[in-house]
CSV table of C-alpha atoms and ligand atoms in Angstrom, one decimal:
chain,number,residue,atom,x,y,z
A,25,UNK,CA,16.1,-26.4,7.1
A,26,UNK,CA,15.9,-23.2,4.8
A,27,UNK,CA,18.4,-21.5,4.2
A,28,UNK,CA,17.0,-18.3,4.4
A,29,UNK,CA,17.0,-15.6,7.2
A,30,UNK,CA,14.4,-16.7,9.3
A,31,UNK,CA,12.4,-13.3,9.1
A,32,UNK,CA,9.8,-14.6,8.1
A,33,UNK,CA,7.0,-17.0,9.5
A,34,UNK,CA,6.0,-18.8,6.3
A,35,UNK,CA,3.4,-21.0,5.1
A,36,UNK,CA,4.0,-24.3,3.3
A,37,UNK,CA,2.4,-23.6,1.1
A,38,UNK,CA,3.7,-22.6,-2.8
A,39,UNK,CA,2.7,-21.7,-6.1
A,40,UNK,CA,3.3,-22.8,-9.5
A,41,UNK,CA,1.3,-20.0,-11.4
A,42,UNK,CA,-1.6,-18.1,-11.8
A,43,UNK,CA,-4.5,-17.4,-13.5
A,44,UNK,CA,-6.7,-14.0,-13.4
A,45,UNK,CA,-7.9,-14.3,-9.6
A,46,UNK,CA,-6.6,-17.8,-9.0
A,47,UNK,CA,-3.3,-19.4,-7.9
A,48,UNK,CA,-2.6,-22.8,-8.4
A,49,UNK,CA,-0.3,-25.4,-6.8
A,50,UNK,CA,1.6,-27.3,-8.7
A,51,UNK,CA,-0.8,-30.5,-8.4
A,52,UNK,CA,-3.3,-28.2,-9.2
A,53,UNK,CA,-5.1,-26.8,-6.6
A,54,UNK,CA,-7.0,-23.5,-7.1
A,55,UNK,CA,-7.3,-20.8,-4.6
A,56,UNK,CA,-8.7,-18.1,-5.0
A,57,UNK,CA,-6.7,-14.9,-4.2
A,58,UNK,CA,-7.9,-11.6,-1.9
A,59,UNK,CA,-4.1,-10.8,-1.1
A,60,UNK,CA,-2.8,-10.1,-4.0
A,61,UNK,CA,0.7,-10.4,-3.0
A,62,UNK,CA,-0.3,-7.6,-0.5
A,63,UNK,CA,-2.0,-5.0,-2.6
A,64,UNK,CA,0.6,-5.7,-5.4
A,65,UNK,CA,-1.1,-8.0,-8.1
A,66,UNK,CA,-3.8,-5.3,-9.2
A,67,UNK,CA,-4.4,-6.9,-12.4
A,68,UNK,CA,-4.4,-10.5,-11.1
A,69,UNK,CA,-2.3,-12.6,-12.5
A,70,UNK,CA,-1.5,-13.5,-16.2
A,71,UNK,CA,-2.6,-9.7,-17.3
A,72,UNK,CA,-1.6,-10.4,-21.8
A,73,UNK,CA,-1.0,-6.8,-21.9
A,74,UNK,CA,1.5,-6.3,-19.4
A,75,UNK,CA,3.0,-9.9,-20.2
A,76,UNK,CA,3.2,-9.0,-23.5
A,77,UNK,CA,4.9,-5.7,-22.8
A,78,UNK,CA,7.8,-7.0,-20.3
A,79,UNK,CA,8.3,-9.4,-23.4
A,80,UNK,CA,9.1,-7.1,-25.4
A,81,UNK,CA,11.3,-4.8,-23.8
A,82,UNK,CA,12.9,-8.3,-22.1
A,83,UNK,CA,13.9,-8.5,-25.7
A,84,UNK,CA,15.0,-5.1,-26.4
A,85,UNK,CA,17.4,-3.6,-23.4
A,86,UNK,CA,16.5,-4.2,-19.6
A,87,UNK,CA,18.7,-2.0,-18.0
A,88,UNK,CA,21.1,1.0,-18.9
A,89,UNK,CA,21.8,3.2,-15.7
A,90,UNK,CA,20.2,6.5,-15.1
A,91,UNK,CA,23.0,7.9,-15.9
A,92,UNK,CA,21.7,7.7,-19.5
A,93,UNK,CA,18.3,8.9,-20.6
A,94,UNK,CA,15.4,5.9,-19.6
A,95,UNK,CA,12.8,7.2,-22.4
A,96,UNK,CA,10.3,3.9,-20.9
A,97,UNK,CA,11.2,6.0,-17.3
A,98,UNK,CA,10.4,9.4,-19.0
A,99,UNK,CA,7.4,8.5,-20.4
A,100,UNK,CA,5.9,6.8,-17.3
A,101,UNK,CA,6.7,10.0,-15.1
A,102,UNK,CA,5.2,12.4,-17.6
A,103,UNK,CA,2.1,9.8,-17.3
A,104,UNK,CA,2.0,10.0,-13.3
A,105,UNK,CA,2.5,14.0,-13.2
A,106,UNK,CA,-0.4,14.2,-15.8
A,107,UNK,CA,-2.5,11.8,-14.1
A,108,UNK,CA,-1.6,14.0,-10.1
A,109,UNK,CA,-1.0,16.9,-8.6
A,110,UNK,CA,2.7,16.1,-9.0
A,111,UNK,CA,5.4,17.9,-11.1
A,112,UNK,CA,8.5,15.3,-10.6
A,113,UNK,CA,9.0,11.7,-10.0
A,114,UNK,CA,12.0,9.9,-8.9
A,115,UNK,CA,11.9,5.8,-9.3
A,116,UNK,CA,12.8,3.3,-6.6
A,117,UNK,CA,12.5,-0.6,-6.2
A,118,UNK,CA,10.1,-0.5,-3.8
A,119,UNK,CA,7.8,1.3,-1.1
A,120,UNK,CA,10.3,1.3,1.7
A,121,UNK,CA,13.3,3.3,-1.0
A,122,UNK,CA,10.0,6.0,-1.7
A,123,UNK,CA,9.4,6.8,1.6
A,124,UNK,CA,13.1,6.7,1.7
A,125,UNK,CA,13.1,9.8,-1.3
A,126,UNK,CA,10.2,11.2,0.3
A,127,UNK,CA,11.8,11.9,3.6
A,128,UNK,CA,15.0,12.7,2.3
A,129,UNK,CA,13.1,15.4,-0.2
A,130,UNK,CA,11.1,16.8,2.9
A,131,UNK,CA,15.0,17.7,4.8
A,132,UNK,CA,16.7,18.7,1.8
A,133,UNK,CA,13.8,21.2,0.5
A,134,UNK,CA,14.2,23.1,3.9
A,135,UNK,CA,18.2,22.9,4.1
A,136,UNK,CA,18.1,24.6,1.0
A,137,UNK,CA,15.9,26.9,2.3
A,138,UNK,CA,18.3,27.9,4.7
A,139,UNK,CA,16.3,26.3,7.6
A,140,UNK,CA,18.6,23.5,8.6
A,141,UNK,CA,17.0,22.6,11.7
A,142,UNK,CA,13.5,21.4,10.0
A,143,UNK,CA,13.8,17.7,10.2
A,144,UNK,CA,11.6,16.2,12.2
A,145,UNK,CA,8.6,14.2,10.8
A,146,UNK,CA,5.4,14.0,12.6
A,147,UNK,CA,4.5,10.2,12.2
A,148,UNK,CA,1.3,8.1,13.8
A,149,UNK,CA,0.6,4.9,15.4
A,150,UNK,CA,-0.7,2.1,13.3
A,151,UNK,CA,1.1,3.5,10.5
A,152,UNK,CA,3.4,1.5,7.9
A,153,UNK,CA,6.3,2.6,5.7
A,154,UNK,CA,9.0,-0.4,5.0
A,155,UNK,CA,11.5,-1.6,7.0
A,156,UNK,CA,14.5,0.3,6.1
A,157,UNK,CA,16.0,2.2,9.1
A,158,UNK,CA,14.4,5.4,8.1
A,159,UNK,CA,10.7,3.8,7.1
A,160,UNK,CA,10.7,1.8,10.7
A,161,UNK,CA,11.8,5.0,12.4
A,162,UNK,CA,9.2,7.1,10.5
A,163,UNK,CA,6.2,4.3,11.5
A,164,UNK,CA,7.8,4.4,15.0
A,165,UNK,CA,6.2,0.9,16.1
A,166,UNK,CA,8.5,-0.8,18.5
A,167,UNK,CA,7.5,-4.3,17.4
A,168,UNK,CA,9.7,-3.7,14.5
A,169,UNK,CA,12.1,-0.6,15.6
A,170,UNK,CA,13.6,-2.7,19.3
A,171,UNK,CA,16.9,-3.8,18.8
A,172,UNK,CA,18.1,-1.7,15.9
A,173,UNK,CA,19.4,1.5,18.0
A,174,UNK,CA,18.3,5.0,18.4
A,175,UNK,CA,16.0,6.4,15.5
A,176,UNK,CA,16.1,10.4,16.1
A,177,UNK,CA,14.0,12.6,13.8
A,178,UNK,CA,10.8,11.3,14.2
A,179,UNK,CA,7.6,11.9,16.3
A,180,UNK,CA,4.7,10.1,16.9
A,181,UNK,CA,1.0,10.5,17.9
A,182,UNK,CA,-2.4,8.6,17.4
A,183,UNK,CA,-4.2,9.4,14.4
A,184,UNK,CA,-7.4,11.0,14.5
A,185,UNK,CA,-6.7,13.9,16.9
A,186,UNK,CA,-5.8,17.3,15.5
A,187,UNK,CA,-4.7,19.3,18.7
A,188,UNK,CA,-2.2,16.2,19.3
A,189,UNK,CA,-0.4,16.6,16.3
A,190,UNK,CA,-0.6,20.1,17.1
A,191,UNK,CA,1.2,20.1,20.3
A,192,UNK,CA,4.0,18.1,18.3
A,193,UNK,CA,4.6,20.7,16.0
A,194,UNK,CA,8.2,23.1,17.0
A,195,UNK,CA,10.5,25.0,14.6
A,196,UNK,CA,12.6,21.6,14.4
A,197,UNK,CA,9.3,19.7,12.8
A,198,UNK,CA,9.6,19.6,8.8
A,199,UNK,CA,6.9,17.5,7.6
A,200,UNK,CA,3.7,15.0,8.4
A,201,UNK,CA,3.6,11.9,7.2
A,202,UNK,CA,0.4,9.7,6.8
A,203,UNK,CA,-1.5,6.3,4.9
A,204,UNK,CA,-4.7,8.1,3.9
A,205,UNK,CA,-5.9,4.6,4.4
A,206,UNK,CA,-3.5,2.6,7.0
A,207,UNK,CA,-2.9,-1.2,5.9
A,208,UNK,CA,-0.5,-3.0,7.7
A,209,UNK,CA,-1.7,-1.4,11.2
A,210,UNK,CA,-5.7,-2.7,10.5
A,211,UNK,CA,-7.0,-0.6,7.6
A,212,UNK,CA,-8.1,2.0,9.1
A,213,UNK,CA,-9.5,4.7,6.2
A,214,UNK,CA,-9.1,8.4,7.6
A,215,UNK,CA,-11.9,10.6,7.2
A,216,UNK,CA,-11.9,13.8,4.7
A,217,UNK,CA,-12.1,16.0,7.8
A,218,UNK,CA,-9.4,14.4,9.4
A,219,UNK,CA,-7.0,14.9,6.7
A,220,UNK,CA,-7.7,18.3,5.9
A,221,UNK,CA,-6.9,19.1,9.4
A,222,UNK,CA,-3.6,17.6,8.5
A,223,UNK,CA,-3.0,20.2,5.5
A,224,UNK,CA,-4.5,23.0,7.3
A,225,UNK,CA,-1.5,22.4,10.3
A,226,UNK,CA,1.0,21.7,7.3
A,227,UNK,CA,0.1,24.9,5.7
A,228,UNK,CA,-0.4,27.0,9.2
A,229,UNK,CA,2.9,26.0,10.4
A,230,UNK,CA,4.8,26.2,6.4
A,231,UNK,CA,5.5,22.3,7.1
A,232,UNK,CA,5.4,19.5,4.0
A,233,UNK,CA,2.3,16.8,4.1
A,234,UNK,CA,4.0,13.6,2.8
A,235,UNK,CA,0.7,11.0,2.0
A,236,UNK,CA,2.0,7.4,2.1
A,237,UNK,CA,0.1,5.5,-0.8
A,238,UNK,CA,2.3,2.6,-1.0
A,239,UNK,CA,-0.6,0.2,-0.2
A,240,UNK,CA,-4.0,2.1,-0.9
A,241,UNK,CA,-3.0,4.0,-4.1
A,242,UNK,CA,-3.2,3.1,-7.5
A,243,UNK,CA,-7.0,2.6,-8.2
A,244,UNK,CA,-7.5,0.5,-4.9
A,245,UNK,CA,-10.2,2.9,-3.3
A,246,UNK,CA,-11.8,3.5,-6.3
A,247,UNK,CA,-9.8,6.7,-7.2
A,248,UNK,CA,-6.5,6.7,-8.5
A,249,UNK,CA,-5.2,7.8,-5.1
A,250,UNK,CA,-6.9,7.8,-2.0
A,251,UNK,CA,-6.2,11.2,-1.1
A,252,UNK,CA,-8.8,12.5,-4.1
A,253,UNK,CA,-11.6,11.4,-2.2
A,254,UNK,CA,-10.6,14.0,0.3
A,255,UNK,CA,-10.0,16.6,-2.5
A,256,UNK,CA,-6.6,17.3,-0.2
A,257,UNK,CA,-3.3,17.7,-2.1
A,258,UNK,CA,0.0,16.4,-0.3
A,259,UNK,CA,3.5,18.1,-1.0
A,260,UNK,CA,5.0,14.3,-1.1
A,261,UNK,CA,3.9,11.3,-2.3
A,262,UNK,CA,5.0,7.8,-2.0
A,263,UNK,CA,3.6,5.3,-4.1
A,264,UNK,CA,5.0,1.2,-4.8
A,265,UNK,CA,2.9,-2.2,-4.2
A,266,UNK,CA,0.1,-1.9,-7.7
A,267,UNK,CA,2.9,0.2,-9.9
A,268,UNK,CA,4.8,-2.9,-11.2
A,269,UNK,CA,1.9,-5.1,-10.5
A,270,UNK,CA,4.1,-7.5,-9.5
A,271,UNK,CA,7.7,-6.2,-10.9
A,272,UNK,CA,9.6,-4.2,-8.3
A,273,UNK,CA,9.1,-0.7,-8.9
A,274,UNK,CA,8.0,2.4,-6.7
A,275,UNK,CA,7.9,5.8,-7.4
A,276,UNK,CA,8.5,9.4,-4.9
A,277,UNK,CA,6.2,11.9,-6.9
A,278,UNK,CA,6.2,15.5,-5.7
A,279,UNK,CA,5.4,19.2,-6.7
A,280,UNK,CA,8.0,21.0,-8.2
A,281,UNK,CA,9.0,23.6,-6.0
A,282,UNK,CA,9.8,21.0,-3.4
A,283,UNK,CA,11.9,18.9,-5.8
A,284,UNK,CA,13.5,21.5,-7.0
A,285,UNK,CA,16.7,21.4,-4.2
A,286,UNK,CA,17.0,17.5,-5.6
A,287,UNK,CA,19.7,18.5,-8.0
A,288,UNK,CA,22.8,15.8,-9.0
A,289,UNK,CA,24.3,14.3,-6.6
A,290,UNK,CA,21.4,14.2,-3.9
A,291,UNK,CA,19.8,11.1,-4.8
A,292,UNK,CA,20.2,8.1,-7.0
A,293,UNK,CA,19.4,4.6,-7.5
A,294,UNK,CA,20.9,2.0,-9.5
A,295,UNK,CA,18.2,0.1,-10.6
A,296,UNK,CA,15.1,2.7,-9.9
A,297,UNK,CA,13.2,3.2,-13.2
A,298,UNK,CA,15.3,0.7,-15.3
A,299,UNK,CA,14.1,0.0,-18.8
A,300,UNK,CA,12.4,-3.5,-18.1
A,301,UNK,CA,10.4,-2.1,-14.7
A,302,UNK,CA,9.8,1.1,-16.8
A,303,UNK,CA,7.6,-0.5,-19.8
A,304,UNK,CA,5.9,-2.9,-17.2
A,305,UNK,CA,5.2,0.1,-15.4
A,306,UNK,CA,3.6,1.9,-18.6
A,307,UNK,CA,1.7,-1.4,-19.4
A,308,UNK,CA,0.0,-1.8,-15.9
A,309,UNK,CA,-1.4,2.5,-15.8
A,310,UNK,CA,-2.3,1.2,-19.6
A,311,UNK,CA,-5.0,-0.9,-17.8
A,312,UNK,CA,-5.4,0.8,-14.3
A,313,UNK,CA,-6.3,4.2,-16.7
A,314,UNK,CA,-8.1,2.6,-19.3
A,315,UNK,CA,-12.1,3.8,-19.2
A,316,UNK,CA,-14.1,1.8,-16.6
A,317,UNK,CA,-11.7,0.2,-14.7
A,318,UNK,CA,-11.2,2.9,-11.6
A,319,UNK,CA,-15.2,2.9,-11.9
A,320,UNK,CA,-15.2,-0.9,-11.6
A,321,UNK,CA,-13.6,-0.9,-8.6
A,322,UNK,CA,-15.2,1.4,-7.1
A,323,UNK,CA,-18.5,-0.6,-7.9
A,324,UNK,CA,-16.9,-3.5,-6.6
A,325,UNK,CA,-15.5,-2.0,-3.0
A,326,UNK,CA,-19.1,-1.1,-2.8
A,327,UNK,CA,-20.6,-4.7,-2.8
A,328,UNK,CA,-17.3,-5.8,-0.7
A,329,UNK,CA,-18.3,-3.0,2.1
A,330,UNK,CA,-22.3,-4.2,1.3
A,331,UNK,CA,-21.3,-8.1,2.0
A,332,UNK,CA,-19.0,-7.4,4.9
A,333,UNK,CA,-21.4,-5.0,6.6
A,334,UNK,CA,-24.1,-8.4,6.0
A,335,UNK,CA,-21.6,-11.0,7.1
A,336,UNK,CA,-21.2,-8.6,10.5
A,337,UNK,CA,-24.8,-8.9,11.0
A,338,UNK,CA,-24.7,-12.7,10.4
A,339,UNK,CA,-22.0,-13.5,12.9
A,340,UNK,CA,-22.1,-10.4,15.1
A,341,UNK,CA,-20.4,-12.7,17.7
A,342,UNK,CA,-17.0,-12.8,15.5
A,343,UNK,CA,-17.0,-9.4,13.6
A,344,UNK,CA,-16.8,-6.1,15.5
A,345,UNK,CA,-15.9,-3.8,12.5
A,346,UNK,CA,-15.8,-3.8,8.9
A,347,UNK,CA,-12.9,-1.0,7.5
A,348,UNK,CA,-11.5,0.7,4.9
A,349,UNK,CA,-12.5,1.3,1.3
A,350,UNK,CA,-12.4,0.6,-1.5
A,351,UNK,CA,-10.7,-3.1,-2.3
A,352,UNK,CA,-8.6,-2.1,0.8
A,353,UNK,CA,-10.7,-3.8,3.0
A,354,UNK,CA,-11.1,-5.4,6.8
A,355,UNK,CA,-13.1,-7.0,9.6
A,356,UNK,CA,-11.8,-6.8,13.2
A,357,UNK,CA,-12.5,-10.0,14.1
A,358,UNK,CA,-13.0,-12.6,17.8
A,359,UNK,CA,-10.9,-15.2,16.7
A,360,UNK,CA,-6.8,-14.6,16.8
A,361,UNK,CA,-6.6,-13.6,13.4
A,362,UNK,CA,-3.3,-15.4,12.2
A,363,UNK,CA,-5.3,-18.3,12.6
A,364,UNK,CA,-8.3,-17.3,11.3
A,365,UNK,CA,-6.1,-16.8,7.9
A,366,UNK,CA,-4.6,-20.0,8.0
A,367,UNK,CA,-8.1,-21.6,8.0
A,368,UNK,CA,-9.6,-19.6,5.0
A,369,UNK,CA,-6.3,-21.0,3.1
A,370,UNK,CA,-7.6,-24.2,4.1
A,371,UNK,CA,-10.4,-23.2,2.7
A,372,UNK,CA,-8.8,-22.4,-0.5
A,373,UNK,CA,-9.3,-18.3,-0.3
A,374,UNK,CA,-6.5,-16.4,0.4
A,375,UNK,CA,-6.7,-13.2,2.6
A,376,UNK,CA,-4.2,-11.1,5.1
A,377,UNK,CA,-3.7,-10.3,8.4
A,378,UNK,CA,-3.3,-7.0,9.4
A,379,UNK,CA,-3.0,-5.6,12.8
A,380,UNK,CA,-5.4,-4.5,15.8
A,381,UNK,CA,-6.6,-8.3,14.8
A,382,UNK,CA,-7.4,-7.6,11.4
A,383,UNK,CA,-8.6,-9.6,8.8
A,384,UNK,CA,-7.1,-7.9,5.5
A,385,UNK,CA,-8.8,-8.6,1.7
A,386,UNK,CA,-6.9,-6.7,-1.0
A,387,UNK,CA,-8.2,-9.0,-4.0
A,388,UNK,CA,-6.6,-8.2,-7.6
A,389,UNK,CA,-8.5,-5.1,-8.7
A,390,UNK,CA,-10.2,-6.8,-11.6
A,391,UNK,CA,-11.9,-9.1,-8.9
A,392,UNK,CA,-15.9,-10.1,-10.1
A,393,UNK,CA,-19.2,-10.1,-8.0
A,394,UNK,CA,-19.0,-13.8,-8.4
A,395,UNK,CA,-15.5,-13.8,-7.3
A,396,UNK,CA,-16.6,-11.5,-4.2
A,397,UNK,CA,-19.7,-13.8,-2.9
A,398,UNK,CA,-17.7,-17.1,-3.7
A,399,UNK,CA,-15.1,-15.6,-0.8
A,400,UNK,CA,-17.7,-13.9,1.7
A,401,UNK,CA,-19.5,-17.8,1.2
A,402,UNK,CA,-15.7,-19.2,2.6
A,403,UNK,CA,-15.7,-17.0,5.4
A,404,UNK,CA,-19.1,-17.5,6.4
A,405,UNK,CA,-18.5,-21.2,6.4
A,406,UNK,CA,-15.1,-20.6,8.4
A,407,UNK,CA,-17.2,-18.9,10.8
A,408,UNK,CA,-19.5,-21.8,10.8
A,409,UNK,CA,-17.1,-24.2,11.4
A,410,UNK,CA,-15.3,-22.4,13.9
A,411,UNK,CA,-18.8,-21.4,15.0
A,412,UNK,CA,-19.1,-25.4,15.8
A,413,UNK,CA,-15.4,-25.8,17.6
A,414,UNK,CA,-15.8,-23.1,20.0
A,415,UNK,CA,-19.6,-25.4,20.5
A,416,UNK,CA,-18.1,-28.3,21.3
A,417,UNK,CA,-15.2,-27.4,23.2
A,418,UNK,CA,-17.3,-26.0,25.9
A,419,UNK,CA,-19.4,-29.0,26.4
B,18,LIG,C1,4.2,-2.2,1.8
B,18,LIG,C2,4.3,-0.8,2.3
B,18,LIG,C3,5.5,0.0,2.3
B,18,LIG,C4,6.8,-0.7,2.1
B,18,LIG,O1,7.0,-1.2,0.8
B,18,LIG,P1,8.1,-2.2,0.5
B,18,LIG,O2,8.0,-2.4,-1.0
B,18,LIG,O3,7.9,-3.4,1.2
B,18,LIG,O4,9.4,-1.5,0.8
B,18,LIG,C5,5.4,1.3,2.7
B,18,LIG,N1,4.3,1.9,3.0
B,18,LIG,C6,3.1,1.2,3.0
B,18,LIG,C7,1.8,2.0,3.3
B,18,LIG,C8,3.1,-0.1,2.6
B,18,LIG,O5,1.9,-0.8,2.6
């Protein structure tokens, strides 16, 4: 019996280490990995410069406070605001602490402004933001909200429908808050139009757009963040999962005039932007910046989408949809998903379920064309196999 909470519904299965693509068991077995530790491993696993810089600060000092000046924390934030539309970053542990920033930045920029009763956020189903109190509440789906009291502050509609999110909007609403690309609730990629509906309300109605891009930013679409393919600019912006590539870290970036009511005393963290996460955090943009490498995944969510789209003609039967974009990628499939992933590891490929029955890939971002064909072959032959079951179970 573990003696862990039991909130989670685990697989056996464990690793010893890893490998560029691959994960090993400790007797050796490969698999080969298009989880990534959900959208978190962007550089696989292994990466020699990023290794080599948590070494070296792991030598030097790995944590100080904020209440002294984090040059390794400075430096990275000057990095992100160059590389955005943002002016400021604050530094958190994780996705759900960002969204955490992000909402409280949303409230406090209009209390300052004197309009106290802005605090509503206008949320969507499918969404995802953590599973703090505040991130559940701002996701609003009761799977994971029941049982953990009222949750005021927040309203909900389905995405994709403009005149719905305009009927929620009242002098009490403060901001919007959206996944450009949903991943937990079945990867659902939101179109250009779609989103600059979302700013046009925002700026119609003086309310902040908060983009969630916890799970899609950070090169995964083939742009830094998801958001640029639309050319639309949020207020807010969360971002986590590919940061630390692996080493807990997640940053709040926003423009400066909303920041600006953030002053001492309104937010903190004890360990947000420390030292250690800090330099790992500089090592990973390193790569994820370096020439090529947003291009290369780009080119490679476009042979992804190419060999999905070709597995969906191939077993039209068992895949309804291919989403997403990018390495942020899905097929709605027949069989119960949870399942279906627990053959593929079987198979030795590793892959996630999302909702809306889902089947999520989010390889590392340095994933191959070989790499991509060897794990559309393993879930062709899953379908095969499971092609053959369903066969002989009905005769
Ligand atoms: C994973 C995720 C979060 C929460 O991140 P944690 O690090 O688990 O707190 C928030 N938003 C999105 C879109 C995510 O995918």
């Amino acid at each position: 019996m573990s003696a862990l909470y039991g909130t989670y519904a685990r697989s056996e299965l464990a690793f010893a280490r890893g490998e560029g693509m691959r994960l090993f068991t400790e007797d050796g077995t490969a698999y080969l990995d298009f989880a990534a530790g959900i959208a978190v491993n962007a550089l696989g696993y292994g990466d020699k410069h990023v290794v080599d810089a948590l070494k070296a600060q792991a030598d030097k000092v790995w944590h100080t406070s904020n209440i002294f000046t984090i040059p390794e924390q400075e430096k990275l934030a000057q990095r992100l605001v160059d590389a955005t539309f943002a002016d400021k970053v604050f530094f958190t542990n994780s996705g759900a602490e960002a969204l955490e920033c992000a909402i409280k930045t949303a409230r406090h920029y209009f209390w300052a402004r004197g309009e106290k009763e802005r605090v509503d956020i206008i949320g969507f189903s499918g969404s995802f933001h953590g599973r703090t109190i505040a991130t559940i509440a701002a996701a609003g789906n009761r799977a994971y909200t029941e049982g953990f009291g009222p949750m005021p502050g927040y309203k909900h509609t389905t995405p994709g429908d403009l005149a719905a999110v305009e009927a929620l909007i009242d002098d009490k609403t403060a901001a919007i808050l959206i996944e450009p690309v949903q991943g937990e609730g079945g990867v659902t990629a939101f179109s250009d139009a779609y989103l600059k509906g979302l700013r046009a309300l925002c700026d119609k109605n003086g309310l902040l757009l908060i983009f969630d891009e916890v799970q899609c930013g950070y090169g995964r679409t083939g742009k830094f963040f998801a958001h640029e393919w639309s050319g639309v600019i949020p207020d807010i912006m969360t971002v986590a999962k590919a940061i630390g590539a692996g080493f807990p870290l997640g940053a709040c970036l926003a423009k400066g005039e909303v920041a600006e009511s953030m002053v001492p005393g309104t937010h903190g963290s004890t360990y947000g932007g420390n030292p250690l996460a800090c330099a790992v955090g500089n090592a990973v943009l390193d790569r994820i910046l370096a020439p090529g490498f947003i291009e290369h995944v780009d080119a490679m969510g476009k042979i992804l989408a190419h060999e999905l789209h070709q597995l969906m003609q191939k077993f039209p039967q068992y895949i309804t949809e291919v989403r997403g974009k990018g390495l942020i990628a899905g097929i709605k499939i027949a069989p119960p998903v949870r399942d279906f992933v627990a053959r593929l590891r079987d198979h030795k490929l590793l892959t996630v379920a999302a909702s809306d029955n889902v089947l999520r890939l989010l390889p590392p971002l340095i994933v191959n064309e070989d790499e991509i064909r060897e794990a559309i072959g393993i879930i062709a032959g899953a379908f095969v196999e499971f092609d053959a079951e369903q066969a002989s179970a009905a005769q």
